[in-house]
PDB file of C-alpha atoms and ligand atoms in Angstrom:
ATOM      1  CA  MET H 239      41.290  -9.157 -25.417  1.00  0.00           C
ATOM      2  CA  ALA H 240      41.393  -7.930 -21.811  1.00  0.00           C
ATOM      3  CA  VAL H 241      38.736  -9.164 -19.438  1.00  0.00           C
ATOM      4  CA  ILE H 242      37.428  -6.423 -17.184  1.00  0.00           C
ATOM      5  CA  ILE H 243      36.381  -7.572 -13.736  1.00  0.00           C
ATOM      6  CA  ASP H 244      33.982  -5.331 -11.862  1.00  0.00           C
ATOM      7  CA  ASN H 245      35.546  -5.256  -8.412  1.00  0.00           C
ATOM      8  CA  SER H 246      32.521  -3.561  -6.861  1.00  0.00           C
ATOM      9  CA  GLN H 247      30.696  -6.868  -7.241  1.00  0.00           C
ATOM     10  CA  ARG H 248      33.545  -8.800  -5.619  1.00  0.00           C
ATOM     11  CA  ALA H 249      34.341  -6.613  -2.631  1.00  0.00           C
ATOM     12  CA  LEU H 250      33.589  -8.122   0.752  1.00  0.00           C
ATOM     13  CA  LYS H 251      32.953  -4.760   2.390  1.00  0.00           C
ATOM     14  CA  LYS H 252      29.193  -4.889   1.922  1.00  0.00           C
ATOM     15  CA  TYR H 253      29.009  -8.182   3.820  1.00  0.00           C
ATOM     16  CA  GLU H 254      30.794  -6.820   6.861  1.00  0.00           C
ATOM     17  CA  ALA H 255      28.777  -6.226   9.994  1.00  0.00           C
ATOM     18  CA  GLU H 256      29.629  -3.555  12.556  1.00  0.00           C
ATOM     19  CA  PRO H 257      31.075  -5.156  15.707  1.00  0.00           C
ATOM     20  CA  LEU H 258      28.488  -3.578  17.988  1.00  0.00           C
ATOM     21  CA  ALA H 259      27.547  -5.262  21.260  1.00  0.00           C
ATOM     22  CA  ILE H 260      23.799  -5.903  21.583  1.00  0.00           C
ATOM     23  CA  LYS H 261      23.804  -6.661  25.303  1.00  0.00           C
ATOM     24  CA  SER H 262      26.034  -7.186  28.296  1.00  0.00           C
ATOM     25  CA  GLN H 263      26.184  -9.751  31.048  1.00  0.00           C
ATOM     26  CA  GLY H 264      27.215  -8.247  34.379  1.00  0.00           C
ATOM     27  CA  GLY H 265      28.931  -9.680  37.433  1.00  0.00           C
ATOM     28  CA  LYS H 266      32.506 -10.594  38.202  1.00  0.00           C
ATOM     29  CA  PHE H 267      32.997 -12.280  34.833  1.00  0.00           C
ATOM     30  CA  ALA H 268      31.164  -9.660  32.800  1.00  0.00           C
ATOM     31  CA  GLN H 269      31.010 -10.022  29.052  1.00  0.00           C
ATOM     32  CA  ASP H 270      29.467  -8.350  26.021  1.00  0.00           C
ATOM     33  CA  PHE H 271      27.448 -10.093  23.332  1.00  0.00           C
ATOM     34  CA  TYR H 272      27.529  -9.615  19.586  1.00  0.00           C
ATOM     35  CA  SER H 273      25.022 -10.843  17.038  1.00  0.00           C
ATOM     36  CA  PRO H 274      26.390  -9.510  13.772  1.00  0.00           C
ATOM     37  CA  PHE H 275      25.191 -12.082  11.226  1.00  0.00           C
ATOM     38  CA  GLY H 276      21.945 -12.504   9.404  1.00  0.00           C
ATOM     39  CA  PRO H 277      19.364 -10.592   7.402  1.00  0.00           C
ATOM     40  CA  GLN H 278      18.659  -6.969   8.246  1.00  0.00           C
ATOM     41  CA  ILE H 279      15.120  -5.752   8.882  1.00  0.00           C
ATOM     42  CA  ALA H 280      14.167  -2.070   8.941  1.00  0.00           C
ATOM     43  CA  LYS H 281      11.244  -0.683  10.916  1.00  0.00           C
ATOM     44  CA  ALA H 282       9.684   2.723  10.329  1.00  0.00           C
ATOM     45  CA  ARG H 283       6.453   4.510  11.131  1.00  0.00           C
ATOM     46  CA  LEU H 284       4.167   5.922   8.441  1.00  0.00           C
ATOM     47  CA  SER H 285       2.103   9.025   9.167  1.00  0.00           C
ATOM     48  CA  ASP H 286      -1.475   8.887  10.462  1.00  0.00           C
ATOM     49  CA  THR H 287      -2.543  11.021   7.480  1.00  0.00           C
ATOM     50  CA  LEU H 288      -1.189   8.501   4.982  1.00  0.00           C
ATOM     51  CA  ILE H 289      -2.724   5.571   6.867  1.00  0.00           C
ATOM     52  CA  GLU H 290      -6.170   7.227   7.044  1.00  0.00           C
ATOM     53  CA  GLN H 291      -6.071   8.098   3.355  1.00  0.00           C
ATOM     54  CA  LEU H 292      -5.040   4.558   2.398  1.00  0.00           C
ATOM     55  CA  ASN H 293      -7.755   3.001   4.532  1.00  0.00           C
ATOM     56  CA  SER H 294     -10.423   4.924   2.590  1.00  0.00           C
ATOM     57  CA  GLN H 295      -8.786   4.077  -0.728  1.00  0.00           C
ATOM     58  CA  VAL H 296      -8.518   0.386   0.158  1.00  0.00           C
ATOM     59  CA  ASP H 297     -12.171   0.418   1.345  1.00  0.00           C
ATOM     60  CA  ALA H 298     -13.081   1.698  -2.119  1.00  0.00           C
ATOM     61  CA  GLU H 299     -10.967  -0.971  -3.830  1.00  0.00           C
ATOM     62  CA  PHE H 300     -12.569  -3.725  -1.741  1.00  0.00           C
ATOM     63  CA  SER H 301     -16.075  -2.429  -2.414  1.00  0.00           C
ATOM     64  CA  ARG H 302     -15.331  -2.564  -6.144  1.00  0.00           C
ATOM     65  CA  ASN H 303     -14.551  -6.274  -5.620  1.00  0.00           C
ATOM     66  CA  GLU H 304     -17.539  -7.277  -3.495  1.00  0.00           C
ATOM     67  CA  SER H 305     -17.249 -10.905  -4.583  1.00  0.00           C
ATOM     68  CA  LEU H 306     -14.121 -11.262  -2.447  1.00  0.00           C
ATOM     69  CA  GLN H 307     -14.955 -12.327   1.074  1.00  0.00           C
ATOM     70  CA  SER H 308     -12.841 -13.232   4.138  1.00  0.00           C
ATOM     71  CA  GLY H 309      -9.088 -13.255   3.433  1.00  0.00           C
ATOM     72  CA  ARG H 310      -9.560 -10.611   0.747  1.00  0.00           C
ATOM     73  CA  GLU H 311      -6.619  -9.326  -1.276  1.00  0.00           C
ATOM     74  CA  VAL H 312      -6.531  -6.530  -3.791  1.00  0.00           C
ATOM     75  CA  ILE H 313      -3.665  -5.221  -5.931  1.00  0.00           C
ATOM     76  CA  LEU H 314      -3.268  -1.473  -5.479  1.00  0.00           C
ATOM     77  CA  PRO H 315      -3.555   0.292  -8.842  1.00  0.00           C
ATOM     78  CA  ASP H 316      -0.710   2.568 -10.040  1.00  0.00           C
ATOM     79  CA  SER H 317      -3.050   5.562  -9.855  1.00  0.00           C
ATOM     80  CA  LEU H 318      -3.492   4.993  -6.112  1.00  0.00           C
ATOM     81  CA  VAL H 319       0.207   4.299  -5.461  1.00  0.00           C
ATOM     82  CA  SER H 320       1.536   7.346  -7.278  1.00  0.00           C
ATOM     83  CA  ALA H 321      -1.199   9.926  -6.629  1.00  0.00           C
ATOM     84  CA  GLY H 322      -0.005  12.923  -4.614  1.00  0.00           C
ATOM     85  CA  GLY H 323       3.626  13.324  -5.713  1.00  0.00           C
ATOM     86  CA  ASP H 324       5.918  13.661  -2.691  1.00  0.00           C
ATOM     87  CA  ALA H 325       3.018  12.736  -0.379  1.00  0.00           C
ATOM     88  CA  SER H 326       2.130   9.576  -2.327  1.00  0.00           C
ATOM     89  CA  LEU H 327       2.499   6.075  -0.941  1.00  0.00           C
ATOM     90  CA  GLY H 328       4.851   5.173  -3.797  1.00  0.00           C
ATOM     91  CA  TYR H 329       7.189   8.091  -3.084  1.00  0.00           C
ATOM     92  CA  ILE H 330       7.266   7.735   0.705  1.00  0.00           C
ATOM     93  CA  LEU H 331       7.776   3.984   0.566  1.00  0.00           C
ATOM     94  CA  ALA H 332      10.519   4.398  -2.043  1.00  0.00           C
ATOM     95  CA  GLN H 333      12.468   6.679   0.327  1.00  0.00           C
ATOM     96  CA  HIS H 334      12.343   4.008   3.033  1.00  0.00           C
ATOM     97  CA  ILE H 335      13.226   1.188   0.620  1.00  0.00           C
ATOM     98  CA  MET H 336      16.167   3.085  -0.873  1.00  0.00           C
ATOM     99  CA  GLY H 337      17.361   4.018   2.614  1.00  0.00           C
ATOM    100  CA  TYR H 338      17.194   0.347   3.591  1.00  0.00           C
ATOM    101  CA  ALA H 339      19.014  -0.799   0.447  1.00  0.00           C
ATOM    102  CA  GLU H 340      21.756   1.820   0.717  1.00  0.00           C
ATOM    103  CA  GLU H 341      22.341   1.255   4.419  1.00  0.00           C
ATOM    104  CA  THR H 342      22.505  -2.528   4.125  1.00  0.00           C
ATOM    105  CA  GLU H 343      24.512  -2.727   0.886  1.00  0.00           C
ATOM    106  CA  GLY H 344      26.668   0.404   1.276  1.00  0.00           C
ATOM    107  CA  GLN H 345      25.940   1.495  -2.285  1.00  0.00           C
ATOM    108  CA  LYS H 346      23.844   4.194  -3.917  1.00  0.00           C
ATOM    109  CA  VAL H 347      20.589   2.948  -5.431  1.00  0.00           C
ATOM    110  CA  LYS H 348      20.317   3.790  -9.142  1.00  0.00           C
ATOM    111  CA  SER H 349      16.748   2.691  -9.658  1.00  0.00           C
ATOM    112  CA  LEU H 350      13.835   1.183  -7.810  1.00  0.00           C
ATOM    113  CA  GLU H 351      10.915  -0.585  -9.377  1.00  0.00           C
ATOM    114  CA  TYR H 352       7.817  -1.831  -7.630  1.00  0.00           C
ATOM    115  CA  GLU H 353       6.615  -5.207  -8.814  1.00  0.00           C
ATOM    116  CA  THR H 354       3.336  -5.197  -6.881  1.00  0.00           C
ATOM    117  CA  LEU H 355       1.723  -3.539  -3.889  1.00  0.00           C
ATOM    118  CA  TRP H 356      -1.327  -5.279  -2.496  1.00  0.00           C
ATOM    119  CA  ALA H 357      -3.672  -4.952   0.430  1.00  0.00           C
ATOM    120  CA  VAL H 358      -4.626  -7.995   2.494  1.00  0.00           C
ATOM    121  CA  SER H 359      -7.629  -8.117   4.793  1.00  0.00           C
ATOM    122  CA  GLN H 360      -7.778 -10.944   7.307  1.00  0.00           C
ATOM    123  CA  TYR H 361     -10.080 -11.897  10.128  1.00  0.00           C
ATOM    124  CA  ALA H 362      -9.785 -14.595  12.804  1.00  0.00           C
ATOM    125  CA  ASN H 363      -8.768 -18.060  11.585  1.00  0.00           C
ATOM    126  CA  THR H 364      -7.085 -16.926   8.346  1.00  0.00           C
ATOM    127  CA  PRO H 365      -3.350 -17.746   8.332  1.00  0.00           C
ATOM    128  CA  SER H 366      -0.598 -16.671   5.906  1.00  0.00           C
ATOM    129  CA  PRO H 367       1.725 -19.694   5.976  1.00  0.00           C
ATOM    130  CA  MET H 368       5.518 -19.202   5.996  1.00  0.00           C
ATOM    131  CA  HIS H 369       6.727 -17.984   2.611  1.00  0.00           C
ATOM    132  CA  PHE H 370       9.279 -15.823   0.843  1.00  0.00           C
ATOM    133  CA  HIS H 371       9.012 -13.424  -2.071  1.00  0.00           C
ATOM    134  CA  SER H 372      10.774 -13.442  -5.427  1.00  0.00           C
ATOM    135  CA  THR H 373      11.987  -9.836  -5.487  1.00  0.00           C
ATOM    136  CA  ASP H 374      15.085  -8.203  -3.929  1.00  0.00           C
ATOM    137  CA  ILE H 375      13.203  -6.363  -1.227  1.00  0.00           C
ATOM    138  CA  SER H 376       9.807  -6.913   0.356  1.00  0.00           C
ATOM    139  CA  GLY H 377       7.905  -5.311   3.143  1.00  0.00           C
ATOM    140  CA  VAL H 378       4.629  -4.792   4.859  1.00  0.00           C
ATOM    141  CA  PHE H 379       2.812  -2.120   6.819  1.00  0.00           C
ATOM    142  CA  TYR H 380      -0.399  -2.140   8.809  1.00  0.00           C
ATOM    143  CA  LEU H 381      -3.611  -0.219   8.168  1.00  0.00           C
ATOM    144  CA  LYS H 382      -5.765  -1.945  10.805  1.00  0.00           C
ATOM    145  CA  VAL H 383      -4.994  -4.376  13.599  1.00  0.00           C
ATOM    146  CA  PRO H 384      -7.382  -6.665  15.464  1.00  0.00           C
ATOM    147  CA  GLU H 385      -7.621  -7.437  19.151  1.00  0.00           C
ATOM    148  CA  LEU H 386      -5.272 -10.377  19.615  1.00  0.00           C
ATOM    149  CA  ASN H 387      -6.160 -12.924  22.275  1.00  0.00           C
ATOM    150  CA  GLU H 388      -2.706 -13.837  23.482  1.00  0.00           C
ATOM    151  CA  SER H 389      -1.670 -16.414  26.008  1.00  0.00           C
ATOM    152  CA  GLU H 390       1.957 -16.032  27.052  1.00  0.00           C
ATOM    153  CA  ALA H 391       1.891 -19.228  29.098  1.00  0.00           C
ATOM    154  CA  CYS H 392       0.980 -21.142  25.981  1.00  0.00           C
ATOM    155  CA  GLU H 393       3.792 -19.488  23.947  1.00  0.00           C
ATOM    156  CA  GLN H 394       6.433 -20.709  26.411  1.00  0.00           C
ATOM    157  CA  THR H 395       5.811 -24.346  25.596  1.00  0.00           C
ATOM    158  CA  ARG H 396       5.448 -24.191  21.832  1.00  0.00           C
ATOM    159  CA  ASN H 397       7.833 -26.447  19.917  1.00  0.00           C
ATOM    160  CA  TYR H 398       6.643 -25.671  16.404  1.00  0.00           C
ATOM    161  CA  ILE H 399       5.991 -22.508  14.452  1.00  0.00           C
ATOM    162  CA  GLY H 400       2.353 -23.592  13.908  1.00  0.00           C
ATOM    163  CA  GLY H 401       0.090 -21.442  16.047  1.00  0.00           C
ATOM    164  CA  ARG H 402       3.008 -19.513  17.534  1.00  0.00           C
ATOM    165  CA  LYS H 403       2.557 -15.768  18.114  1.00  0.00           C
ATOM    166  CA  ALA H 404      -0.791 -15.800  16.342  1.00  0.00           C
ATOM    167  CA  GLY H 405      -1.471 -12.599  14.389  1.00  0.00           C
ATOM    168  CA  TYR H 406       2.120 -11.379  14.753  1.00  0.00           C
ATOM    169  CA  LEU H 407       4.510 -11.080  11.833  1.00  0.00           C
ATOM    170  CA  ASN H 408       6.884 -14.025  12.303  1.00  0.00           C
ATOM    171  CA  PHE H 409      10.305 -13.904  10.646  1.00  0.00           C
ATOM    172  CA  MET H 410      12.385 -17.050  10.451  1.00  0.00           C
ATOM    173  CA  THR H 411      15.890 -17.831   9.266  1.00  0.00           C
ATOM    174  CA  GLY H 412      17.635 -21.106   9.972  1.00  0.00           C
ATOM    175  CA  GLY H 413      16.083 -23.472  12.484  1.00  0.00           C
ATOM    176  CA  LYS H 414      16.524 -24.758  16.010  1.00  0.00           C
ATOM    177  CA  GLN H 415      20.244 -24.107  16.337  1.00  0.00           C
ATOM    178  CA  ALA H 416      22.071 -23.809  19.641  1.00  0.00           C
ATOM    179  CA  PHE H 417      23.636 -20.429  20.502  1.00  0.00           C
ATOM    180  CA  ASN H 418      21.690 -18.842  17.676  1.00  0.00           C
ATOM    181  CA  LYS H 419      18.446 -16.898  17.239  1.00  0.00           C
ATOM    182  CA  SER H 420      16.282 -17.922  14.302  1.00  0.00           C
ATOM    183  CA  LEU H 421      12.860 -16.423  15.044  1.00  0.00           C
ATOM    184  CA  MET H 422      11.652 -12.878  15.508  1.00  0.00           C
ATOM    185  CA  SER H 423       8.006 -11.962  15.993  1.00  0.00           C
ATOM    186  CA  VAL H 424       6.609  -8.454  15.917  1.00  0.00           C
ATOM    187  CA  LYS H 425       3.155  -7.386  16.969  1.00  0.00           C
ATOM    188  CA  PRO H 426       1.446  -5.470  14.170  1.00  0.00           C
ATOM    189  CA  GLU H 427       0.698  -1.822  15.027  1.00  0.00           C
ATOM    190  CA  VAL H 428      -1.139   0.603  12.759  1.00  0.00           C
ATOM    191  CA  GLY H 429       1.408   2.590  10.734  1.00  0.00           C
ATOM    192  CA  ASP H 430       4.373   0.290  11.426  1.00  0.00           C
ATOM    193  CA  LEU H 431       6.392  -0.556   8.332  1.00  0.00           C
ATOM    194  CA  TYR H 432       8.863  -3.429   8.040  1.00  0.00           C
ATOM    195  CA  ILE H 433      11.326  -3.796   5.166  1.00  0.00           C
ATOM    196  CA  PHE H 434      13.335  -6.979   4.657  1.00  0.00           C
ATOM    197  CA  PRO H 435      15.099  -9.087   2.020  1.00  0.00           C
ATOM    198  CA  GLY H 436      12.609 -10.811  -0.267  1.00  0.00           C
ATOM    199  CA  TRP H 437      14.234 -14.173   0.490  1.00  0.00           C
ATOM    200  CA  LEU H 438      13.573 -13.970   4.229  1.00  0.00           C
ATOM    201  CA  LEU H 439      10.926 -16.449   5.386  1.00  0.00           C
ATOM    202  CA  HIS H 440       7.950 -14.878   7.111  1.00  0.00           C
ATOM    203  CA  GLY H 441       4.332 -15.680   7.852  1.00  0.00           C
ATOM    204  CA  VAL H 442       1.374 -15.038  10.089  1.00  0.00           C
ATOM    205  CA  GLU H 443      -0.374 -17.669  12.163  1.00  0.00           C
ATOM    206  CA  ALA H 444      -4.164 -17.578  12.278  1.00  0.00           C
ATOM    207  CA  PHE H 445      -5.268 -15.424  15.207  1.00  0.00           C
ATOM    208  CA  ALA H 446      -8.231 -15.492  17.513  1.00  0.00           C
ATOM    209  CA  GLY H 447      -9.924 -12.214  18.330  1.00  0.00           C
ATOM    210  CA  GLU H 448     -12.236  -9.526  17.073  1.00  0.00           C
ATOM    211  CA  GLY H 449     -11.536  -7.178  14.230  1.00  0.00           C
ATOM    212  CA  GLU H 450      -9.753  -6.817  10.942  1.00  0.00           C
ATOM    213  CA  ARG H 451      -6.047  -7.272  10.313  1.00  0.00           C
ATOM    214  CA  ARG H 452      -5.376  -5.129   7.270  1.00  0.00           C
ATOM    215  CA  SER H 453      -1.918  -4.833   5.786  1.00  0.00           C
ATOM    216  CA  VAL H 454      -0.272  -3.638   2.608  1.00  0.00           C
ATOM    217  CA  ALA H 455       2.588  -5.760   1.310  1.00  0.00           C
ATOM    218  CA  PHE H 456       4.969  -4.870  -1.485  1.00  0.00           C
ATOM    219  CA  ASN H 457       7.662  -6.338  -3.708  1.00  0.00           C
ATOM    220  CA  ALA H 458      10.405  -4.183  -5.165  1.00  0.00           C
ATOM    221  CA  ASN H 459      13.646  -4.563  -7.095  1.00  0.00           C
ATOM    222  CA  VAL H 460      16.579  -2.190  -6.919  1.00  0.00           C
ATOM    223  CA  THR H 461      19.693  -1.679  -9.005  1.00  0.00           C
ATOM    224  CA  PHE H 462      22.942  -0.178  -7.698  1.00  0.00           C
TER     225      PHE H 462
HETATM  226 FE1  FE2 M  35       4.905 -12.007   2.500  1.00  0.00          FE
END
């Protein structure tokens, strides 16, 4: 009996990065720099209307769970995620996730399934230690951001991830390796959405400062 091998699963094409220079060094011995390897992260901006609507809906979800205090988390119900058709959170997010998946893998997405979407409310001194997720694709977007008391001088001397870029979303892959970048930190802004592979390590160091840091995280699986 003939064995059929699915070549689409074996092709190297989807692992190939574009040889695009990310920066240039000038002067007499000028040179360009490439950084083609590593996980891909997408950033997008969600509309103010959607963010405002979600803030009220999440307020309602939290008030239904009054027993939860600082560091509150609540799973967003399907009714909230899918309400509103083309204007729903589920639909809008799915367009971004499928765009991410198709751009990074070079294949058409056949189906997308959310595992969970959940809102997280944090105040000063509540960290989310480095972790990864179990699904293909994960992401997060911000509904509220606090004032972050930042000290750049202090950041320059940090040797460990602990306490670094407090309140930022810290991505990490690899470690302290010469001629290589292994950390990227982004400051949360209301409406900013980040999509990344579920396996990519990320976390948030406990911040100092006034106000709520409210995000919605999600886990999704896709098939091609
Ligand atoms: Fe996470």
